[in-house]
Amino acid sequence: LASSDEGTTAHDIAQAIDDTLNSEPAGDDGNNASSSSSSSTTAASSPPVVEWFIADDEKTATRYIVIEGSNNAASWRTNVAFDPVDFEDPSLNVRVHRGMYEESLSMYATLLPFIEEHFKNHPPGTAHLCLTGHSLGGSLATLVSLMLHCRGVLPTGAQRPVCTFGAASVFCDSEACKNGACDMAMDMPSSKSTLPFVTTHDTFRTRSSVLAKLKLPPNHVRNVMMHLDIVPRAFTCDYSLVANVLQTVNPTAFKDHGCLHGAERSVMYLPCGETLVLQPGEEHRFNISPSHPMLPKGVGCWLLAEPSGHLATQVRQTLTPDEEEAAGARPKAANVMDAYFALLNTPHPLETLGDPSAYGPDGLISRYHNPFHYALGIAGLLRKRRNMWRVSIAVNAERSMRNWTRNVEEEMRRVIIAENDEDVPPRRRHITAEDI
């Protein structure tokens, strides 16, 4: 935070945050729709606050757009303007992080000419687009992708899945959460929803998440989060301690915010799409913490999903809470939603923020949110998988050689027997190289 390409200082960021918190909340004039519309127009006409990068894969005719995360005062102003507004069409009944939505309008207007250019330069049905980003850039990539879909800019199937790294959640279905169905507004079917684990399109569309409402599959957005990254937890952790405070500070924005006052849990926003938890290996110098207590030990990238098959049987054969307490075991989650929110609250962001050593370039916040550390963690995972493939190939090659040798020996024995048997036709007395 001390420096950037624009010469931003920590004082500049603090001043930007202070200005945002002291600004007039959206909708104080009693007309939230009008206020949101005017701010959206202003945002669309201003340049993006973060940089972006385009790379083309000529073999697959795919244009990749990569959006960077927060690195200046303006981007931090975007992060802290987290009061909810309507996303695109109010009839969707989906609320979104105001600051990020306004910034996504600017990013959309900037990127649209490059997107249209790419599709004009390729025959119909051959071009593709993939959006990705880190932190704020990941949230913007998700928003721009869904805006392209809502506005019908691209043909069906033209977009590759969005992949985010360390991005914050930005969506909320207030009506679902208010009615005690907050879990139904997410993209991970759980036993509580009585839906099967298999997320077929028809089954998935019975949910009320933003992807389901837009008729997009749950894997259209894939969120990769480091096991101890604070940013993906920021808006999806337990907000029960501060829900009333937020409502007092900005009653217009947060009074009817269903996610904050949900019947099941209190959060600011819900994740969009699938969540994969990256746990880096111990060989990385930035990883100074042991494995997460809710994950297997060692390097891995874990997808949270409802257990099925023999795993579901194992889950049902668990100890009672009293038996678990007596055995010193961690209680098992009742469903994938409970497991997901337990993961996000372990540790709770307030615990991390309350630790003085968490700040600075060597603090926990930077260690597990730094984009370069994400790259190192993923590279370490790929190296592990590559080594596993090499071992697998070697084992399979050795097994194939043994089988080949055994088959050749058996065939040679049959040839010898056939040559000594006068009743065997001549065509069966010899073995050729092709036979071997």
Tab-separated table of C-alpha atoms in Angstrom:
chain	number	residue	atom	x	y	z
A	1	LEU	CA	0.000	0.000	0.000
A	2	ALA	CA	2.966	2.333	0.448
A	3	SER	CA	3.612	2.814	-3.251
A	4	SER	CA	2.264	2.079	-6.709
A	5	ASP	CA	2.745	3.184	-10.288
A	6	GLU	CA	0.689	6.275	-9.529
A	7	GLY	CA	2.703	7.166	-6.430
A	8	THR	CA	-0.169	6.317	-4.075
A	9	THR	CA	0.676	6.453	-0.375
A	10	ALA	CA	-0.989	4.917	2.647
A	11	HIS	CA	-2.225	8.418	3.561
A	12	ASP	CA	-3.923	8.738	0.143
A	13	ILE	CA	-5.731	5.420	0.649
A	14	ALA	CA	-6.823	6.351	4.162
A	15	GLN	CA	-8.135	9.699	2.870
A	16	ALA	CA	-10.017	7.970	0.035
A	17	ILE	CA	-11.674	5.562	2.465
A	18	ASP	CA	-12.587	8.429	4.806
A	19	ASP	CA	-14.120	10.412	1.918
A	20	THR	CA	-16.193	7.396	0.843
A	21	LEU	CA	-17.501	6.666	4.337
A	22	ASN	CA	-18.455	10.333	4.823
A	23	SER	CA	-20.126	10.676	1.436
A	24	GLU	CA	-23.906	10.773	1.078
A	25	PRO	CA	-25.276	7.173	1.028
A	26	ALA	CA	-27.020	6.056	-2.136
A	27	GLY	CA	-30.762	6.476	-1.892
A	28	ASP	CA	-30.892	9.003	0.997
A	29	ASP	CA	-33.176	11.148	-1.120
A	30	GLY	CA	-35.786	8.377	-1.047
A	31	ASN	CA	-35.220	7.461	-4.667
A	32	ASN	CA	-32.626	4.693	-4.682
A	33	ALA	CA	-33.299	3.732	-8.288
A	34	SER	CA	-32.741	7.280	-9.530
A	35	SER	CA	-29.573	7.683	-7.474
A	36	SER	CA	-28.246	4.346	-8.667
A	37	SER	CA	-29.004	5.224	-12.290
A	38	SER	CA	-27.173	8.547	-12.155
A	39	SER	CA	-24.149	7.043	-10.423
A	40	SER	CA	-24.076	4.225	-12.975
A	41	THR	CA	-23.987	6.740	-15.833
A	42	THR	CA	-21.129	8.602	-14.197
A	43	ALA	CA	-19.203	5.373	-13.576
A	44	ALA	CA	-19.606	4.194	-17.166
A	45	SER	CA	-18.140	7.444	-18.498
A	46	SER	CA	-15.052	7.391	-16.251
A	47	PRO	CA	-11.925	5.274	-16.940
A	48	PRO	CA	-11.341	2.096	-14.881
A	49	VAL	CA	-9.419	2.512	-11.636
A	50	VAL	CA	-7.322	-0.634	-12.230
A	51	GLU	CA	-5.268	-1.898	-15.161
A	52	TRP	CA	-6.218	-4.738	-17.519
A	53	PHE	CA	-4.379	-6.926	-19.984
A	54	ILE	CA	-5.428	-8.788	-23.143
A	55	ALA	CA	-3.871	-11.974	-24.522
A	56	ASP	CA	-5.092	-13.968	-27.532
A	57	ASP	CA	-4.815	-17.716	-28.038
A	58	GLU	CA	-4.842	-18.048	-31.808
A	59	LYS	CA	-5.249	-21.833	-31.782
A	60	THR	CA	-8.551	-21.714	-29.916
A	61	ALA	CA	-9.576	-18.194	-31.016
A	62	THR	CA	-9.924	-17.257	-27.339
A	63	ARG	CA	-9.340	-13.732	-26.078
A	64	TYR	CA	-8.253	-13.630	-22.420
A	65	ILE	CA	-8.875	-10.448	-20.441
A	66	VAL	CA	-7.012	-10.237	-17.137
A	67	ILE	CA	-7.973	-7.544	-14.604
A	68	GLU	CA	-5.629	-6.577	-11.783
A	69	GLY	CA	-6.567	-6.023	-8.142
A	70	SER	CA	-6.539	-2.958	-5.904
A	71	ASN	CA	-3.347	-0.910	-6.125
A	72	ASN	CA	-4.342	2.749	-5.696
A	73	ALA	CA	-6.574	5.041	-3.679
A	74	ALA	CA	-9.398	4.976	-6.224
A	75	SER	CA	-9.571	1.178	-6.159
A	76	TRP	CA	-9.759	1.171	-2.367
A	77	ARG	CA	-12.579	3.692	-2.553
A	78	THR	CA	-14.362	1.149	-4.736
A	79	ASN	CA	-13.846	-1.628	-2.162
A	80	VAL	CA	-15.310	0.242	0.824
A	81	ALA	CA	-18.435	1.467	-0.999
A	82	PHE	CA	-20.124	-1.824	-0.172
A	83	ASP	CA	-23.756	-0.736	0.246
A	84	PRO	CA	-26.097	-2.836	-1.972
A	85	VAL	CA	-27.842	-1.683	-5.157
A	86	ASP	CA	-29.860	-3.505	-7.828
A	87	PHE	CA	-27.843	-5.518	-10.350
A	88	GLU	CA	-28.855	-4.787	-13.965
A	89	ASP	CA	-32.583	-5.585	-14.154
A	90	PRO	CA	-34.392	-4.954	-10.823
A	91	SER	CA	-36.777	-7.800	-11.684
A	92	LEU	CA	-33.893	-10.235	-11.039
A	93	ASN	CA	-34.174	-9.276	-7.362
A	94	VAL	CA	-30.388	-9.491	-7.022
A	95	ARG	CA	-28.435	-6.921	-5.028
A	96	VAL	CA	-24.776	-6.151	-5.669
A	97	HIS	CA	-21.825	-4.330	-4.068
A	98	ARG	CA	-22.321	-0.702	-5.212
A	99	GLY	CA	-18.671	0.296	-5.568
A	100	MET	CA	-17.715	-2.768	-7.581
A	101	TYR	CA	-20.828	-2.575	-9.737
A	102	GLU	CA	-20.147	1.050	-10.625
A	103	GLU	CA	-16.534	0.175	-11.443
A	104	SER	CA	-17.664	-2.787	-13.548
A	105	LEU	CA	-19.796	-0.405	-15.641
A	106	SER	CA	-16.661	1.593	-16.408
A	107	MET	CA	-14.669	-1.559	-17.129
A	108	TYR	CA	-17.478	-2.887	-19.347
A	109	ALA	CA	-17.552	0.293	-21.438
A	110	THR	CA	-13.760	0.193	-21.810
A	111	LEU	CA	-13.491	-3.490	-22.754
A	112	LEU	CA	-16.559	-3.797	-24.995
A	113	PRO	CA	-14.844	-2.464	-28.182
A	114	PHE	CA	-12.010	-4.985	-27.768
A	115	ILE	CA	-14.486	-7.810	-27.209
A	116	GLU	CA	-16.578	-6.886	-30.248
A	117	GLU	CA	-13.429	-6.527	-32.347
A	118	HIS	CA	-12.337	-10.065	-31.449
A	119	PHE	CA	-15.657	-11.615	-32.477
A	120	LYS	CA	-15.802	-9.632	-35.718
A	121	ASN	CA	-12.377	-10.952	-36.713
A	122	HIS	CA	-13.452	-14.625	-36.497
A	123	PRO	CA	-16.130	-16.674	-38.249
A	124	PRO	CA	-19.406	-17.040	-36.323
A	125	GLY	CA	-19.310	-19.717	-33.639
A	126	THR	CA	-15.507	-19.978	-33.486
A	127	ALA	CA	-14.437	-17.126	-31.178
A	128	HIS	CA	-14.440	-17.283	-27.376
A	129	LEU	CA	-13.872	-14.943	-24.442
A	130	CYS	CA	-12.405	-15.682	-21.005
A	131	LEU	CA	-12.342	-13.137	-18.167
A	132	THR	CA	-10.163	-13.546	-15.093
A	133	GLY	CA	-8.639	-11.431	-12.361
A	134	HIS	CA	-7.225	-11.218	-8.852
A	135	SER	CA	-8.948	-9.619	-5.841
A	136	LEU	CA	-10.963	-6.611	-7.067
A	137	GLY	CA	-10.100	-7.682	-10.611
A	138	GLY	CA	-11.712	-11.072	-10.027
A	139	SER	CA	-14.946	-9.487	-8.809
A	140	LEU	CA	-14.952	-7.142	-11.812
A	141	ALA	CA	-14.326	-10.076	-14.176
A	142	THR	CA	-17.398	-11.844	-12.771
A	143	LEU	CA	-19.562	-8.740	-13.034
A	144	VAL	CA	-18.491	-7.908	-16.595
A	145	SER	CA	-19.077	-11.511	-17.686
A	146	LEU	CA	-22.609	-11.550	-16.265
A	147	MET	CA	-23.339	-8.126	-17.748
A	148	LEU	CA	-22.303	-9.386	-21.190
A	149	HIS	CA	-24.701	-12.299	-20.724
A	150	CYS	CA	-27.581	-10.168	-19.403
A	151	ARG	CA	-27.276	-7.725	-22.291
A	152	GLY	CA	-27.032	-10.437	-24.937
A	153	VAL	CA	-23.806	-9.079	-26.413
A	154	LEU	CA	-22.219	-12.454	-27.163
A	155	PRO	CA	-23.644	-15.600	-28.768
A	156	THR	CA	-24.554	-18.538	-26.546
A	157	GLY	CA	-21.541	-20.573	-25.488
A	158	ALA	CA	-19.028	-17.890	-26.468
A	159	GLN	CA	-17.829	-17.268	-22.912
A	160	ARG	CA	-15.390	-19.570	-21.163
A	161	PRO	CA	-15.820	-19.975	-17.380
A	162	VAL	CA	-14.631	-17.004	-15.344
A	163	CYS	CA	-11.751	-17.844	-12.988
A	164	THR	CA	-11.087	-15.531	-10.038
A	165	PHE	CA	-8.246	-15.559	-7.514
A	166	GLY	CA	-8.750	-14.141	-4.029
A	167	ALA	CA	-11.906	-12.241	-5.062
A	168	ALA	CA	-14.557	-10.949	-2.687
A	169	SER	CA	-18.227	-11.933	-2.932
A	170	VAL	CA	-20.498	-9.200	-4.324
A	171	PHE	CA	-24.024	-10.642	-4.842
A	172	CYS	CA	-27.044	-11.178	-2.600
A	173	ASP	CA	-30.571	-12.434	-3.180
A	174	SER	CA	-32.178	-10.425	-0.383
A	175	GLU	CA	-35.625	-11.945	-0.781
A	176	ALA	CA	-34.369	-15.530	-0.475
A	177	CYS	CA	-32.254	-14.772	2.593
A	178	LYS	CA	-35.047	-12.838	4.254
A	179	ASN	CA	-37.361	-15.851	3.837
A	180	GLY	CA	-34.859	-18.259	5.387
A	181	ALA	CA	-33.687	-19.719	2.071
A	182	CYS	CA	-30.284	-18.065	1.873
A	183	ASP	CA	-28.677	-21.424	1.039
A	184	MET	CA	-30.889	-21.653	-2.041
A	185	ALA	CA	-29.303	-18.420	-3.297
A	186	MET	CA	-25.925	-20.143	-3.601
A	187	ASP	CA	-24.524	-22.446	-6.256
A	188	MET	CA	-23.701	-25.454	-4.052
A	189	PRO	CA	-26.693	-27.805	-3.554
A	190	SER	CA	-26.844	-29.098	0.003
A	191	SER	CA	-28.835	-31.745	1.817
A	192	LYS	CA	-30.820	-28.950	3.422
A	193	SER	CA	-32.220	-28.006	0.007
A	194	THR	CA	-33.391	-31.603	-0.664
A	195	LEU	CA	-31.770	-31.389	-4.083
A	196	PRO	CA	-29.510	-34.163	-5.416
A	197	PHE	CA	-25.762	-33.608	-5.524
A	198	VAL	CA	-25.609	-33.842	-9.324
A	199	THR	CA	-25.929	-30.257	-10.563
A	200	THR	CA	-27.647	-30.815	-13.892
A	201	HIS	CA	-28.920	-27.674	-15.586
A	202	ASP	CA	-32.583	-28.445	-14.850
A	203	THR	CA	-31.893	-29.151	-11.181
A	204	PHE	CA	-29.643	-26.127	-10.826
A	205	ARG	CA	-32.222	-23.744	-12.243
A	206	THR	CA	-34.553	-24.469	-9.343
A	207	ARG	CA	-32.186	-22.427	-7.183
A	208	SER	CA	-32.304	-18.643	-6.776
A	209	SER	CA	-28.631	-17.745	-7.200
A	210	VAL	CA	-27.701	-15.091	-9.740
A	211	LEU	CA	-26.239	-17.757	-12.062
A	212	ALA	CA	-29.398	-19.856	-11.880
A	213	LYS	CA	-31.556	-16.825	-12.585
A	214	LEU	CA	-29.435	-16.050	-15.637
A	215	LYS	CA	-29.635	-19.717	-16.740
A	216	LEU	CA	-25.877	-20.183	-16.445
A	217	PRO	CA	-24.289	-23.356	-15.004
A	218	PRO	CA	-22.699	-23.204	-11.525
A	219	ASN	CA	-19.209	-23.678	-12.983
A	220	HIS	CA	-19.508	-20.531	-15.100
A	221	VAL	CA	-17.630	-18.827	-12.255
A	222	ARG	CA	-14.799	-20.605	-10.438
A	223	ASN	CA	-13.413	-18.812	-7.401
A	224	VAL	CA	-9.967	-19.899	-6.203
A	225	MET	CA	-9.169	-18.729	-2.671
A	226	MET	CA	-6.031	-19.311	-0.612
A	227	HIS	CA	-6.813	-21.267	2.561
A	228	LEU	CA	-5.981	-18.257	4.810
A	229	ASP	CA	-6.802	-15.369	2.453
A	230	ILE	CA	-8.818	-12.697	4.255
A	231	VAL	CA	-10.332	-11.011	1.168
A	232	PRO	CA	-12.725	-13.808	0.033
A	233	ARG	CA	-13.908	-13.939	3.656
A	234	ALA	CA	-14.418	-10.174	3.971
A	235	PHE	CA	-18.080	-9.975	2.896
A	236	THR	CA	-19.102	-13.617	3.487
A	237	CYS	CA	-18.032	-14.145	7.100
A	238	ASP	CA	-20.358	-13.861	10.118
A	239	TYR	CA	-21.714	-10.294	10.309
A	240	SER	CA	-24.030	-10.839	13.281
A	241	LEU	CA	-21.870	-8.640	15.538
A	242	VAL	CA	-21.996	-5.602	13.244
A	243	ALA	CA	-25.324	-5.988	11.413
A	244	ASN	CA	-27.127	-3.535	13.698
A	245	VAL	CA	-24.225	-1.074	13.556
A	246	LEU	CA	-24.326	-1.019	9.744
A	247	GLN	CA	-28.062	-0.513	9.786
A	248	THR	CA	-27.601	2.465	12.125
A	249	VAL	CA	-24.853	4.018	9.986
A	250	ASN	CA	-26.790	3.626	6.718
A	251	PRO	CA	-30.407	2.598	7.407
A	252	THR	CA	-31.527	3.248	3.816
A	253	ALA	CA	-29.056	0.777	2.295
A	254	PHE	CA	-28.929	-1.939	4.945
A	255	LYS	CA	-32.390	-1.971	6.521
A	256	ASP	CA	-33.852	-4.343	3.933
A	257	HIS	CA	-30.604	-6.110	3.007
A	258	GLY	CA	-31.752	-9.722	3.373
A	259	CYS	CA	-28.268	-11.269	3.520
A	260	LEU	CA	-27.403	-9.115	6.524
A	261	HIS	CA	-30.612	-10.013	8.341
A	262	GLY	CA	-31.085	-13.565	7.099
A	263	ALA	CA	-33.025	-16.087	9.109
A	264	GLU	CA	-30.201	-18.656	8.931
A	265	ARG	CA	-27.014	-16.561	8.962
A	266	SER	CA	-25.877	-12.962	8.734
A	267	VAL	CA	-23.468	-12.102	5.899
A	268	MET	CA	-22.961	-9.137	3.600
A	269	TYR	CA	-22.792	-10.985	0.259
A	270	LEU	CA	-22.879	-14.563	-1.027
A	271	PRO	CA	-20.376	-16.247	-3.373
A	272	CYS	CA	-21.228	-16.659	-7.034
A	273	GLY	CA	-20.299	-19.995	-8.631
A	274	GLU	CA	-17.980	-22.727	-7.395
A	275	THR	CA	-15.367	-22.245	-4.676
A	276	LEU	CA	-11.995	-23.994	-4.768
A	277	VAL	CA	-9.668	-23.697	-1.769
A	278	LEU	CA	-5.954	-23.604	-2.600
A	279	GLN	CA	-3.589	-24.831	0.107
A	280	PRO	CA	0.063	-24.175	-0.850
A	281	GLY	CA	2.867	-26.555	-0.010
A	282	GLU	CA	5.314	-26.113	2.854
A	283	GLU	CA	8.180	-25.588	0.398
A	284	HIS	CA	7.030	-22.029	-0.280
A	285	ARG	CA	8.742	-19.484	1.947
A	286	PHE	CA	5.633	-17.299	2.159
A	287	ASN	CA	3.609	-20.160	3.684
A	288	ILE	CA	4.461	-19.961	7.369
A	289	SER	CA	1.207	-21.449	8.683
A	290	PRO	CA	0.314	-25.135	8.992
A	291	SER	CA	-2.443	-26.741	6.977
A	292	HIS	CA	-5.940	-25.431	7.528
A	293	PRO	CA	-7.674	-27.489	10.251
A	294	MET	CA	-10.638	-28.207	7.955
A	295	LEU	CA	-8.526	-29.425	5.018
A	296	PRO	CA	-6.303	-32.468	4.431
A	297	LYS	CA	-2.641	-31.834	5.107
A	298	GLY	CA	-0.309	-30.841	2.304
A	299	VAL	CA	-0.643	-29.084	-1.019
A	300	GLY	CA	-3.993	-29.296	-2.809
A	301	CYS	CA	-6.890	-27.442	-4.380
A	302	TRP	CA	-10.179	-28.537	-2.858
A	303	LEU	CA	-13.696	-28.165	-4.272
A	304	LEU	CA	-16.428	-27.970	-1.649
A	305	ALA	CA	-19.267	-30.330	-2.500
A	306	GLU	CA	-21.942	-32.377	-0.804
A	307	PRO	CA	-20.638	-35.907	-0.099
A	308	SER	CA	-22.120	-38.705	-2.180
A	309	GLY	CA	-21.779	-42.479	-2.469
A	310	HIS	CA	-19.533	-44.131	0.110
A	311	LEU	CA	-18.519	-40.710	1.468
A	312	ALA	CA	-22.139	-39.950	2.329
A	313	THR	CA	-22.325	-43.273	4.158
A	314	GLN	CA	-19.231	-42.379	6.153
A	315	VAL	CA	-20.695	-38.998	7.053
A	316	ARG	CA	-23.907	-40.618	8.316
A	317	GLN	CA	-21.867	-42.973	10.500
A	318	THR	CA	-20.473	-40.106	12.577
A	319	LEU	CA	-20.259	-39.778	16.317
A	320	THR	CA	-22.854	-37.901	18.317
A	321	PRO	CA	-21.858	-34.377	19.474
A	322	ASP	CA	-21.194	-35.713	22.983
A	323	GLU	CA	-19.041	-38.540	21.614
A	324	GLU	CA	-17.119	-36.103	19.405
A	325	GLU	CA	-16.474	-33.813	22.358
A	326	ALA	CA	-15.296	-36.728	24.475
A	327	ALA	CA	-13.001	-37.899	21.674
A	328	GLY	CA	-11.674	-34.395	21.069
A	329	ALA	CA	-12.820	-34.515	17.445
A	330	ARG	CA	-14.012	-31.538	15.399
A	331	PRO	CA	-17.797	-31.645	14.853
A	332	LYS	CA	-18.806	-32.446	11.290
A	333	ALA	CA	-20.899	-30.002	9.294
A	334	ALA	CA	-24.509	-30.932	8.649
A	335	ASN	CA	-24.211	-30.011	4.961
A	336	VAL	CA	-21.900	-28.320	2.477
A	337	MET	CA	-23.265	-24.852	3.295
A	338	ASP	CA	-22.413	-25.179	6.975
A	339	ALA	CA	-18.963	-26.461	6.010
A	340	TYR	CA	-18.416	-23.551	3.627
A	341	PHE	CA	-19.318	-20.878	6.166
A	342	ALA	CA	-17.321	-22.645	8.886
A	343	LEU	CA	-14.310	-22.504	6.565
A	344	LEU	CA	-14.817	-18.779	5.936
A	345	ASN	CA	-15.004	-18.097	9.667
A	346	THR	CA	-11.869	-20.143	10.426
A	347	PRO	CA	-10.238	-17.797	11.082
A	348	HIS	CA	-12.724	-14.934	11.185
A	349	PRO	CA	-11.350	-11.821	9.432
A	350	LEU	CA	-11.625	-9.857	12.675
A	351	GLU	CA	-9.168	-12.286	14.262
A	352	THR	CA	-6.677	-11.604	11.486
A	353	LEU	CA	-7.226	-7.841	11.550
A	354	GLY	CA	-6.756	-7.834	15.328
A	355	ASP	CA	-3.268	-9.316	15.023
A	356	PRO	CA	-0.648	-6.520	14.710
A	357	SER	CA	1.736	-8.885	12.918
A	358	ALA	CA	-0.802	-9.445	10.129
A	359	TYR	CA	0.068	-6.161	8.433
A	360	GLY	CA	2.922	-5.185	6.140
A	361	PRO	CA	4.558	-7.080	3.268
A	362	ASP	CA	5.423	-10.023	5.558
A	363	GLY	CA	2.118	-10.095	7.427
A	364	LEU	CA	-0.544	-12.787	7.062
A	365	ILE	CA	-2.805	-10.537	4.964
A	366	SER	CA	-0.203	-9.995	2.252
A	367	ARG	CA	1.251	-13.500	2.449
A	368	TYR	CA	-2.014	-15.214	1.539
A	369	HIS	CA	-3.509	-12.573	-0.768
A	370	ASN	CA	-0.496	-11.555	-2.837
A	371	PRO	CA	-1.138	-12.481	-6.524
A	372	PHE	CA	2.439	-13.702	-6.948
A	373	HIS	CA	1.936	-16.077	-4.015
A	374	TYR	CA	-1.197	-17.406	-5.704
A	375	ALA	CA	0.936	-18.083	-8.777
A	376	LEU	CA	3.588	-19.842	-6.679
A	377	GLY	CA	0.988	-21.959	-4.887
A	378	ILE	CA	-0.644	-23.074	-8.140
A	379	ALA	CA	2.760	-23.777	-9.710
A	380	GLY	CA	3.659	-25.964	-6.735
A	381	LEU	CA	0.391	-27.861	-7.115
A	382	LEU	CA	1.046	-28.425	-10.829
A	383	ARG	CA	4.561	-29.682	-10.091
A	384	LYS	CA	3.132	-32.175	-7.637
A	385	ARG	CA	0.577	-33.384	-10.167
A	386	ARG	CA	3.255	-33.611	-12.863
A	387	ASN	CA	5.432	-35.762	-10.618
A	388	MET	CA	2.436	-37.971	-9.842
A	389	TRP	CA	1.809	-38.362	-13.578
A	390	ARG	CA	5.446	-39.314	-14.120
A	391	VAL	CA	5.251	-41.985	-11.424
A	392	SER	CA	1.964	-43.225	-12.861
A	393	ILE	CA	3.442	-43.407	-16.368
A	394	ALA	CA	6.498	-45.284	-15.086
A	395	VAL	CA	4.368	-47.771	-13.143
A	396	ASN	CA	2.047	-48.317	-16.095
A	397	ALA	CA	5.003	-48.718	-18.466
A	398	GLU	CA	6.589	-51.318	-16.201
A	399	ARG	CA	3.274	-53.164	-15.880
A	400	SER	CA	2.765	-53.066	-19.655
A	401	MET	CA	6.281	-54.417	-20.241
A	402	ARG	CA	5.671	-57.311	-17.862
A	403	ASN	CA	2.364	-58.123	-19.557
A	404	TRP	CA	3.973	-57.881	-23.021
A	405	THR	CA	6.835	-60.166	-21.982
A	406	ARG	CA	4.390	-62.674	-20.490
A	407	ASN	CA	2.291	-62.680	-23.651
A	408	VAL	CA	5.347	-63.184	-25.881
A	409	GLU	CA	6.588	-66.099	-23.741
A	410	GLU	CA	3.172	-67.771	-23.838
A	411	GLU	CA	2.958	-67.315	-27.609
A	412	MET	CA	6.429	-68.770	-28.094
A	413	ARG	CA	5.471	-71.813	-26.023
A	414	ARG	CA	2.420	-72.319	-28.199
A	415	VAL	CA	4.597	-72.085	-31.340
A	416	ILE	CA	7.026	-74.691	-30.015
A	417	ILE	CA	4.160	-77.037	-29.149
A	418	ALA	CA	2.595	-76.459	-32.558
A	419	GLU	CA	5.833	-77.225	-34.399
A	420	ASN	CA	6.107	-80.578	-32.603
A	421	ASP	CA	2.499	-81.483	-33.326
A	422	GLU	CA	1.979	-83.036	-36.790
A	423	ASP	CA	-1.802	-82.545	-36.588
A	424	VAL	CA	-1.560	-78.742	-36.356
A	425	PRO	CA	-2.021	-76.960	-39.712
A	426	PRO	CA	1.149	-75.281	-41.024
A	427	ARG	CA	-0.330	-71.775	-40.773
A	428	ARG	CA	-0.325	-72.080	-36.983
A	429	ARG	CA	3.259	-73.363	-36.688
A	430	HIS	CA	5.000	-69.987	-37.006
A	431	ILE	CA	4.752	-66.640	-35.217
A	432	THR	CA	5.448	-63.407	-37.060
A	433	ALA	CA	6.783	-60.084	-35.844
A	434	GLU	CA	3.301	-58.613	-36.307
A	435	ASP	CA	1.873	-61.278	-33.985
A	436	ILE	CA	4.374	-60.304	-31.303
